Amino acid sequence: MRVFVPRHIEGGMFNMNLSLGPLNISMIQLFILAIGVAISLSLWNGLTNAGLDNTVAAILVAPIVIIFIFVAFFKMSELTLLPFIAKLLRTYFFDATKKYYVNCKKVDPIEVMKKKIKQGKPEQKIQEKKPMQIDQEKMRKLDSLLE
């Protein structure tokens, strides 16, 4: 069963946008950023409680925040990260190129026409009557065998 979703409806409430100055952030992007900040904050808190300096802990946690920012704002030809990765997988791994008529001899259309013409009109063979020549020596051998 197929479900038809019109193109102008994309995600319902999750498609709402929040304008923060020049940035226009959707709810999904905001949710991804919140998860990334929460994970990095909990790691930073654990590192600082373990006795690590605040700036060193921030430097160690910064790649996590950068990865989540990249995931949230990724757009390549109007695709977000997950659909883009799915498209790459389908294109380069799952779809095999199909080759038809490989290693087959190509048919020459002129040869086909020649064969059709030959089948349509059978050749008439004219037989010439050859004069009958009988070798007398062979006839004697045959007569001697019959006796």
Coordinates of N, CA, C and O in Angstrom, one line a residue:
M1 N 0.8 -1.2 0.0 CA 0.0 0.0 0.0 C 0.9 1.2 0.0 O 1.8 1.4 0.8
R2 N 0.7 2.1 -0.9 CA 1.5 3.3 -1.0 C 0.7 4.5 -0.4 O -0.5 4.6 -0.5
V3 N 1.5 5.3 0.3 CA 0.9 6.5 0.9 C 1.3 7.7 0.1 O 2.5 7.9 -0.2
F4 N 0.4 8.5 -0.3 CA 0.7 9.7 -1.1 C 0.8 10.9 -0.2 O -0.1 11.3 0.6
V5 N 2.0 11.5 -0.2 CA 2.2 12.7 0.6 C 2.6 13.9 -0.3 O 3.5 13.8 -1.1
P6 N 1.8 14.9 -0.4 CA 2.0 16.0 -1.3 C 3.4 16.6 -1.0 O 3.9 16.6 0.1
R7 N 4.0 17.2 -2.1 CA 5.4 17.7 -2.0 C 5.4 19.0 -1.1 O 6.5 19.2 -0.5
H8 N 4.4 19.7 -1.0 CA 4.5 20.9 -0.2 C 4.3 20.7 1.3 O 4.5 21.6 2.1
I9 N 4.0 19.4 1.7 CA 3.9 19.0 3.1 C 5.2 18.2 3.4 O 5.3 17.1 2.9
E10 N 6.1 18.7 4.3 CA 7.3 18.0 4.6 C 7.5 17.9 6.1 O 7.9 18.8 6.7
G11 N 7.1 16.8 6.7 CA 7.4 16.6 8.1 C 6.5 17.3 9.1 O 6.7 17.2 10.3
G12 N 5.5 18.0 8.7 CA 4.5 18.6 9.6 C 5.1 19.5 10.6 O 5.7 20.5 10.2
M13 N 5.0 19.3 11.9 CA 5.5 20.2 12.9 C 7.0 20.2 12.9 O 7.6 21.3 13.3
F14 N 7.7 19.2 12.5 CA 9.1 19.2 12.5 C 9.7 20.1 11.4 O 10.9 20.3 11.4
N15 N 8.9 20.5 10.5 CA 9.4 21.4 9.5 C 9.3 22.9 9.8 O 9.6 23.7 9.0
M16 N 8.9 23.2 11.0 CA 8.8 24.6 11.5 C 10.2 25.1 11.6 O 11.2 24.4 11.9
N17 N 10.4 26.4 11.2 CA 11.7 27.0 11.2 C 11.8 28.1 12.3 O 10.8 28.8 12.6
L18 N 12.9 28.2 12.9 CA 13.2 29.2 13.9 C 14.3 30.1 13.4 O 15.4 29.7 13.0
S19 N 14.0 31.4 13.3 CA 14.9 32.4 12.8 C 15.7 33.0 13.9 O 15.2 33.6 14.8
L20 N 17.1 32.8 13.8 CA 18.0 33.4 14.8 C 19.0 34.2 14.0 O 20.0 33.8 13.5
G21 N 18.6 35.5 13.9 CA 19.4 36.4 13.1 C 19.4 36.0 11.6 O 18.4 35.8 11.0
P22 N 20.6 35.8 11.0 CA 20.7 35.4 9.6 C 20.4 33.9 9.5 O 20.2 33.4 8.4
L23 N 20.5 33.1 10.6 CA 20.3 31.7 10.5 C 18.8 31.3 10.5 O 18.0 31.9 11.2
N24 N 18.4 30.4 9.7 CA 17.1 29.8 9.7 C 17.2 28.3 10.1 O 17.6 27.5 9.2
I25 N 16.9 28.0 11.3 CA 17.1 26.6 11.8 C 15.7 25.9 11.9 O 14.8 26.4 12.5
S26 N 15.7 24.7 11.4 CA 14.5 23.9 11.5 C 14.5 23.2 12.9 O 15.5 23.1 13.6
M27 N 13.3 22.7 13.2 CA 13.2 22.0 14.5 C 14.1 20.7 14.6 O 14.6 20.4 15.6
I28 N 14.2 20.0 13.5 CA 15.0 18.8 13.4 C 16.5 19.2 13.7 O 17.2 18.6 14.4
Q29 N 17.0 20.3 13.0 CA 18.3 20.8 13.2 C 18.6 21.2 14.6 O 19.6 20.9 15.2
L30 N 17.6 21.9 15.2 CA 17.7 22.3 16.6 C 17.8 21.1 17.5 O 18.5 21.1 18.5
F31 N 17.0 20.1 17.3 CA 17.0 18.9 18.1 C 18.3 18.2 18.0 O 18.9 17.7 19.0
I32 N 18.9 18.1 16.8 CA 20.2 17.4 16.6 C 21.3 18.2 17.4 O 22.2 17.7 18.0
L33 N 21.3 19.5 17.2 CA 22.2 20.4 18.0 C 22.1 20.2 19.5 O 23.1 20.2 20.2
A34 N 20.8 20.1 20.0 CA 20.6 20.0 21.4 C 21.2 18.6 21.9 O 21.8 18.6 23.0
I35 N 21.0 17.6 21.1 CA 21.6 16.3 21.5 C 23.1 16.3 21.5 O 23.8 15.9 22.5
G36 N 23.7 17.0 20.5 CA 25.2 17.1 20.5 C 25.7 17.9 21.6 O 26.7 17.5 22.3
V37 N 25.1 19.0 22.0 CA 25.5 19.8 23.1 C 25.3 19.1 24.4 O 26.2 19.2 25.3
A38 N 24.2 18.3 24.5 CA 24.0 17.6 25.8 C 25.1 16.5 26.0 O 25.6 16.3 27.1
I39 N 25.4 15.8 24.9 CA 26.5 14.8 25.0 C 27.8 15.4 25.3 O 28.5 14.9 26.2
S40 N 28.2 16.5 24.6 CA 29.5 17.1 24.9 C 29.5 17.7 26.3 O 30.6 17.7 26.9
L41 N 28.4 18.3 26.7 CA 28.4 18.9 28.1 C 28.6 17.8 29.1 O 29.3 18.1 30.1
S42 N 27.9 16.7 29.0 CA 28.1 15.6 30.0 C 29.5 15.1 30.0 O 30.0 14.8 31.0
L43 N 30.1 14.9 28.8 CA 31.5 14.5 28.7 C 32.4 15.6 29.4 O 33.4 15.2 30.1
W44 N 32.2 16.8 29.1 CA 33.0 17.9 29.6 C 32.9 17.9 31.1 O 33.9 18.1 31.8
N45 N 31.7 17.8 31.6 CA 31.5 17.8 33.1 C 32.2 16.6 33.7 O 32.8 16.7 34.8
G46 N 32.2 15.4 33.1 CA 32.9 14.2 33.6 C 34.4 14.4 33.6 O 35.1 14.0 34.6
L47 N 34.9 15.1 32.6 CA 36.3 15.3 32.5 C 36.8 16.4 33.5 O 37.9 16.2 34.1
T48 N 36.0 17.4 33.7 CA 36.4 18.4 34.7 C 36.3 17.9 36.1 O 37.1 18.3 37.0
N49 N 35.3 17.0 36.4 CA 35.2 16.4 37.7 C 36.3 15.5 38.0 O 36.7 15.2 39.1
A50 N 36.9 14.9 36.9 CA 38.0 14.0 37.1 C 39.4 14.7 37.3 O 40.4 14.1 37.6
G51 N 39.3 16.0 37.3 CA 40.5 16.8 37.6 C 41.2 17.4 36.4 O 42.3 18.0 36.5
L52 N 40.6 17.4 35.2 CA 41.2 17.9 34.0 C 40.9 19.4 33.9 O 39.8 19.9 34.4
D53 N 41.8 20.2 33.4 CA 41.6 21.6 33.2 C 40.4 21.9 32.3 O 40.1 21.1 31.4
N54 N 39.7 23.0 32.5 CA 38.4 23.3 31.7 C 38.8 23.5 30.2 O 38.0 23.0 29.4
T55 N 39.8 24.2 29.9 CA 40.1 24.4 28.5 C 40.6 23.1 27.8 O 40.2 22.9 26.6
V56 N 41.3 22.3 28.5 CA 41.7 21.0 27.9 C 40.5 20.1 27.7 O 40.4 19.4 26.6
A57 N 39.6 20.1 28.6 CA 38.4 19.3 28.5 C 37.5 19.9 27.3 O 36.9 19.1 26.6
A58 N 37.5 21.2 27.2 CA 36.7 21.8 26.1 C 37.3 21.4 24.7 O 36.6 21.2 23.7
I59 N 38.6 21.4 24.6 CA 39.3 21.0 23.4 C 39.1 19.6 23.1 O 38.9 19.2 21.9
L60 N 39.0 18.7 24.1 CA 38.8 17.3 23.8 C 37.3 17.0 23.4 O 37.0 16.1 22.7
V61 N 36.4 17.9 23.9 CA 35.0 17.7 23.6 C 34.6 18.4 22.3 O 33.5 18.1 21.7
A62 N 35.3 19.3 21.8 CA 35.0 20.2 20.6 C 34.7 19.3 19.4 O 33.8 19.7 18.6
P63 N 35.5 18.2 19.1 CA 35.1 17.5 17.9 C 33.7 16.9 17.9 O 33.1 16.8 16.8
I64 N 33.2 16.5 19.0 CA 31.9 16.0 19.1 C 30.9 17.1 18.7 O 29.9 16.8 18.0
V65 N 31.0 18.3 19.2 CA 30.1 19.4 18.9 C 30.2 19.7 17.4 O 29.2 19.9 16.7
I66 N 31.4 19.7 16.8 CA 31.6 19.9 15.4 C 31.0 18.9 14.6 O 30.3 19.2 13.5
I67 N 31.0 17.6 15.0 CA 30.4 16.6 14.2 C 28.9 16.8 14.2 O 28.2 16.6 13.2
F68 N 28.3 17.1 15.3 CA 26.8 17.3 15.4 C 26.4 18.5 14.6 O 25.3 18.6 14.0
I69 N 27.2 19.6 14.6 CA 26.9 20.8 13.8 C 27.0 20.4 12.3 O 26.1 20.8 11.5
F70 N 28.0 19.6 11.9 CA 28.0 19.2 10.5 C 26.8 18.3 10.1 O 26.2 18.5 9.1
V71 N 26.4 17.4 11.0 CA 25.2 16.6 10.7 C 24.0 17.5 10.6 O 23.1 17.3 9.7
A72 N 23.8 18.4 11.5 CA 22.6 19.3 11.5 C 22.5 20.2 10.3 O 21.4 20.3 9.8
F73 N 23.6 20.7 9.8 CA 23.5 21.7 8.7 C 24.0 21.1 7.4 O 24.2 21.9 6.4
F74 N 24.1 19.8 7.2 CA 24.6 19.2 6.0 C 23.5 19.3 5.0 O 22.3 18.9 5.2
K75 N 23.8 19.9 3.8 CA 22.9 19.9 2.7 C 23.7 19.7 1.4 O 24.6 20.5 1.1
M76 N 23.4 18.7 0.7 CA 24.0 18.4 -0.6 C 23.0 18.2 -1.6 O 22.2 17.2 -1.5
S77 N 22.8 19.0 -2.6 CA 21.8 19.0 -3.6 C 20.4 18.7 -3.0 O 19.7 17.8 -3.4
E78 N 20.1 19.5 -2.0 CA 18.8 19.5 -1.3 C 18.5 18.2 -0.6 O 17.4 17.8 -0.3
L79 N 19.6 17.4 -0.2 CA 19.4 16.2 0.6 C 20.2 16.4 1.9 O 21.3 17.0 1.9
T80 N 19.5 16.0 3.0 CA 20.2 16.0 4.3 C 21.2 14.8 4.3 O 21.3 14.1 3.4
L81 N 21.8 14.7 5.5 CA 22.9 13.7 5.5 C 22.5 12.3 5.3 O 23.0 11.5 4.5
L82 N 21.4 11.8 6.0 CA 21.0 10.4 5.9 C 20.5 10.1 4.5 O 20.9 9.0 4.0
P83 N 19.6 10.9 3.9 CA 19.2 10.5 2.5 C 20.4 10.6 1.6 O 20.4 9.8 0.6
F84 N 21.3 11.5 1.8 CA 22.5 11.6 0.9 C 23.3 10.3 1.0 O 23.8 9.7 0.0
I85 N 23.6 9.8 2.2 CA 24.3 8.6 2.4 C 23.6 7.4 1.8 O 24.2 6.5 1.2
A86 N 22.2 7.4 2.0 CA 21.5 6.3 1.4 C 21.5 6.3 -0.1 O 21.6 5.3 -0.8
K87 N 21.5 7.5 -0.7 CA 21.6 7.6 -2.1 C 23.0 7.2 -2.6 O 23.1 6.5 -3.6
L88 N 24.1 7.5 -1.9 CA 25.4 7.0 -2.3 C 25.5 5.5 -2.2 O 26.1 4.9 -3.1
L89 N 24.9 4.9 -1.2 CA 25.0 3.5 -1.0 C 24.2 2.8 -2.2 O 24.7 1.8 -2.7
R90 N 23.0 3.3 -2.5 CA 22.3 2.7 -3.5 C 23.0 2.9 -4.9 O 23.0 1.9 -5.7
T91 N 23.6 4.0 -5.1 CA 24.2 4.3 -6.4 C 25.5 3.4 -6.6 O 25.6 2.8 -7.6
Y92 N 26.3 3.4 -5.6 CA 27.6 2.8 -5.8 C 27.7 1.3 -5.3 O 28.7 0.6 -5.7
F93 N 26.8 0.8 -4.5 CA 26.9 -0.5 -3.9 C 25.8 -1.4 -4.3 O 26.0 -2.6 -4.7
F94 N 24.6 -1.0 -4.3 CA 23.4 -1.9 -4.5 C 23.0 -2.0 -5.9 O 22.5 -3.0 -6.4
D95 N 23.1 -0.9 -6.7 CA 22.7 -0.9 -8.1 C 23.8 -1.4 -9.0 O 24.9 -0.8 -9.0
A96 N 23.7 -2.5 -9.6 CA 24.7 -3.0 -10.5 C 24.3 -2.6 -11.9 O 23.1 -2.7 -12.3
T97 N 25.3 -2.2 -12.7 CA 25.0 -1.8 -14.0 C 24.7 -3.0 -14.8 O 25.4 -4.1 -14.7
K98 N 23.7 -2.9 -15.6 CA 23.3 -4.1 -16.5 C 23.7 -3.8 -17.9 O 23.5 -2.8 -18.4
K99 N 24.4 -4.8 -18.4 CA 24.9 -4.7 -19.8 C 24.2 -5.8 -20.6 O 24.2 -7.0 -20.3
Y100 N 23.6 -5.3 -21.7 CA 22.9 -6.2 -22.5 C 23.7 -6.4 -23.8 O 24.3 -5.4 -24.3
Y101 N 23.6 -7.5 -24.4 CA 24.3 -7.9 -25.7 C 25.8 -7.7 -25.6 O 26.4 -7.2 -26.5
V102 N 26.4 -8.1 -24.5 CA 27.8 -8.1 -24.4 C 28.3 -9.4 -24.9 O 27.7 -10.5 -24.7
N103 N 29.4 -9.4 -25.7 CA 30.0 -10.6 -26.3 C 29.1 -11.3 -27.3 O 29.2 -12.5 -27.4
C104 N 28.2 -10.5 -27.9 CA 27.4 -11.1 -28.9 C 27.8 -10.5 -30.3 O 28.1 -9.3 -30.4
K105 N 27.7 -11.3 -31.3 CA 28.0 -10.8 -32.6 C 26.9 -9.9 -33.1 O 25.7 -10.3 -33.0
K106 N 27.2 -8.8 -33.6 CA 26.2 -7.8 -34.1 C 25.7 -8.3 -35.4 O 26.4 -8.9 -36.3
V107 N 24.4 -8.1 -35.6 CA 23.7 -8.6 -36.8 C 23.9 -7.5 -37.9 O 23.5 -6.4 -37.7
D108 N 24.3 -8.0 -39.1 CA 24.5 -7.0 -40.2 C 23.1 -7.0 -40.9 O 22.6 -8.0 -41.4
P109 N 22.5 -5.8 -41.0 CA 21.2 -5.7 -41.7 C 21.2 -6.1 -43.2 O 20.2 -6.6 -43.7
I110 N 22.3 -5.9 -43.8 CA 22.4 -6.3 -45.2 C 22.4 -7.8 -45.4 O 21.7 -8.3 -46.3
E111 N 23.1 -8.5 -44.5 CA 23.0 -10.0 -44.5 C 21.6 -10.5 -44.3 O 21.1 -11.5 -44.9
V112 N 20.9 -9.8 -43.3 CA 19.5 -10.2 -43.0 C 18.6 -10.1 -44.3 O 17.8 -10.9 -44.6
M113 N 18.8 -8.9 -45.0 CA 18.0 -8.7 -46.2 C 18.3 -9.7 -47.3 O 17.4 -10.2 -47.9
K114 N 19.6 -10.1 -47.4 CA 19.9 -11.1 -48.4 C 19.3 -12.4 -48.1 O 18.7 -13.1 -49.0
K115 N 19.3 -12.8 -46.8 CA 18.7 -14.1 -46.5 C 17.2 -14.1 -46.6 O 16.5 -15.1 -47.0
K116 N 16.5 -12.9 -46.4 CA 15.1 -12.8 -46.6 C 14.7 -12.9 -48.0 O 13.7 -13.6 -48.4
I117 N 15.5 -12.3 -48.9 CA 15.3 -12.4 -50.3 C 15.4 -13.8 -50.8 O 14.6 -14.3 -51.6
K118 N 16.5 -14.5 -50.3 CA 16.7 -15.9 -50.7 C 15.6 -16.8 -50.3 O 15.2 -17.8 -51.0
Q119 N 15.0 -16.6 -49.1 CA 13.9 -17.4 -48.6 C 12.6 -17.1 -49.4 O 11.8 -18.0 -49.6
G120 N 12.4 -15.9 -49.8 CA 11.2 -15.5 -50.5 C 11.1 -16.1 -51.9 O 10.1 -16.6 -52.3
K121 N 12.2 -16.1 -52.6 CA 12.3 -16.6 -54.0 C 13.3 -17.7 -54.1 O 14.5 -17.4 -54.1
P122 N 12.9 -19.0 -54.1 CA 13.9 -20.0 -54.2 C 14.6 -20.0 -55.5 O 14.0 -19.7 -56.5
E123 N 15.9 -20.3 -55.5 CA 16.6 -20.3 -56.8 C 16.2 -21.5 -57.7 O 15.9 -22.6 -57.2
Q124 N 16.1 -21.2 -58.9 CA 15.7 -22.2 -59.9 C 17.0 -22.8 -60.5 O 17.8 -22.0 -61.1
K125 N 17.1 -24.1 -60.4 CA 18.3 -24.7 -60.9 C 18.0 -25.4 -62.2 O 17.0 -26.1 -62.3
I126 N 18.7 -25.0 -63.2 CA 18.5 -25.6 -64.5 C 19.5 -26.7 -64.7 O 20.7 -26.4 -64.6
Q127 N 19.0 -27.9 -65.0 CA 20.0 -29.0 -65.1 C 20.2 -29.3 -66.6 O 19.2 -29.4 -67.4
E128 N 21.4 -29.4 -67.0 CA 21.7 -29.7 -68.3 C 21.8 -31.3 -68.5 O 22.3 -31.9 -67.6
K129 N 21.2 -31.7 -69.5 CA 21.3 -33.2 -69.7 C 22.7 -33.5 -70.4 O 23.0 -33.0 -71.4
K130 N 23.4 -34.4 -69.7 CA 24.7 -34.8 -70.1 C 24.5 -36.0 -71.0 O 23.7 -36.9 -70.7
P131 N 25.3 -36.1 -72.0 CA 25.2 -37.3 -72.8 C 25.7 -38.5 -72.0 O 26.6 -38.4 -71.2
M132 N 25.1 -39.6 -72.2 CA 25.4 -40.8 -71.4 C 26.6 -41.5 -72.0 O 26.7 -41.8 -73.1
Q133 N 27.6 -41.6 -71.1 CA 28.8 -42.2 -71.5 C 29.0 -43.4 -70.6 O 29.1 -43.3 -69.4
I134 N 29.1 -44.5 -71.2 CA 29.3 -45.8 -70.5 C 30.6 -46.4 -70.8 O 31.0 -46.5 -72.0
D135 N 31.4 -46.6 -69.8 CA 32.7 -47.2 -70.1 C 32.5 -48.7 -70.3 O 31.9 -49.4 -69.5
Q136 N 33.0 -49.2 -71.4 CA 32.8 -50.6 -71.8 C 33.6 -51.5 -70.8 O 33.1 -52.6 -70.5
E137 N 34.7 -51.1 -70.4 CA 35.5 -51.9 -69.5 C 34.8 -52.2 -68.2 O 34.8 -53.3 -67.7
K138 N 34.2 -51.2 -67.6 CA 33.4 -51.3 -66.4 C 32.2 -52.2 -66.6 O 31.8 -52.9 -65.7
M139 N 31.6 -52.1 -67.7 CA 30.4 -52.9 -68.0 C 30.8 -54.4 -68.0 O 30.1 -55.3 -67.6
R140 N 32.0 -54.7 -68.6 CA 32.4 -56.1 -68.7 C 32.7 -56.6 -67.3 O 32.4 -57.8 -67.0
K141 N 33.3 -55.8 -66.4 CA 33.6 -56.3 -65.0 C 32.3 -56.5 -64.3 O 32.2 -57.5 -63.5
L142 N 31.3 -55.7 -64.5 CA 30.0 -55.9 -63.8 C 29.3 -57.2 -64.4 O 28.7 -58.0 -63.6
D143 N 29.4 -57.4 -65.6 CA 28.8 -58.6 -66.2 C 29.5 -59.9 -65.7 O 28.9 -60.9 -65.4
S144 N 30.8 -59.8 -65.5 CA 31.6 -60.9 -65.0 C 31.2 -61.2 -63.5 O 31.2 -62.3 -63.1
L145 N 30.9 -60.2 -62.8 CA 30.5 -60.4 -61.4 C 29.1 -61.0 -61.3 O 28.9 -61.8 -60.4
L146 N 28.3 -60.7 -62.2 CA 26.9 -61.3 -62.1 C 26.9 -62.7 -62.5 O 25.9 -63.4 -62.2
E147 N 27.8 -63.2 -63.3 CA 27.7 -64.6 -63.8 C 28.3 -65.5 -62.8 O 28.7 -65.6 -61.8

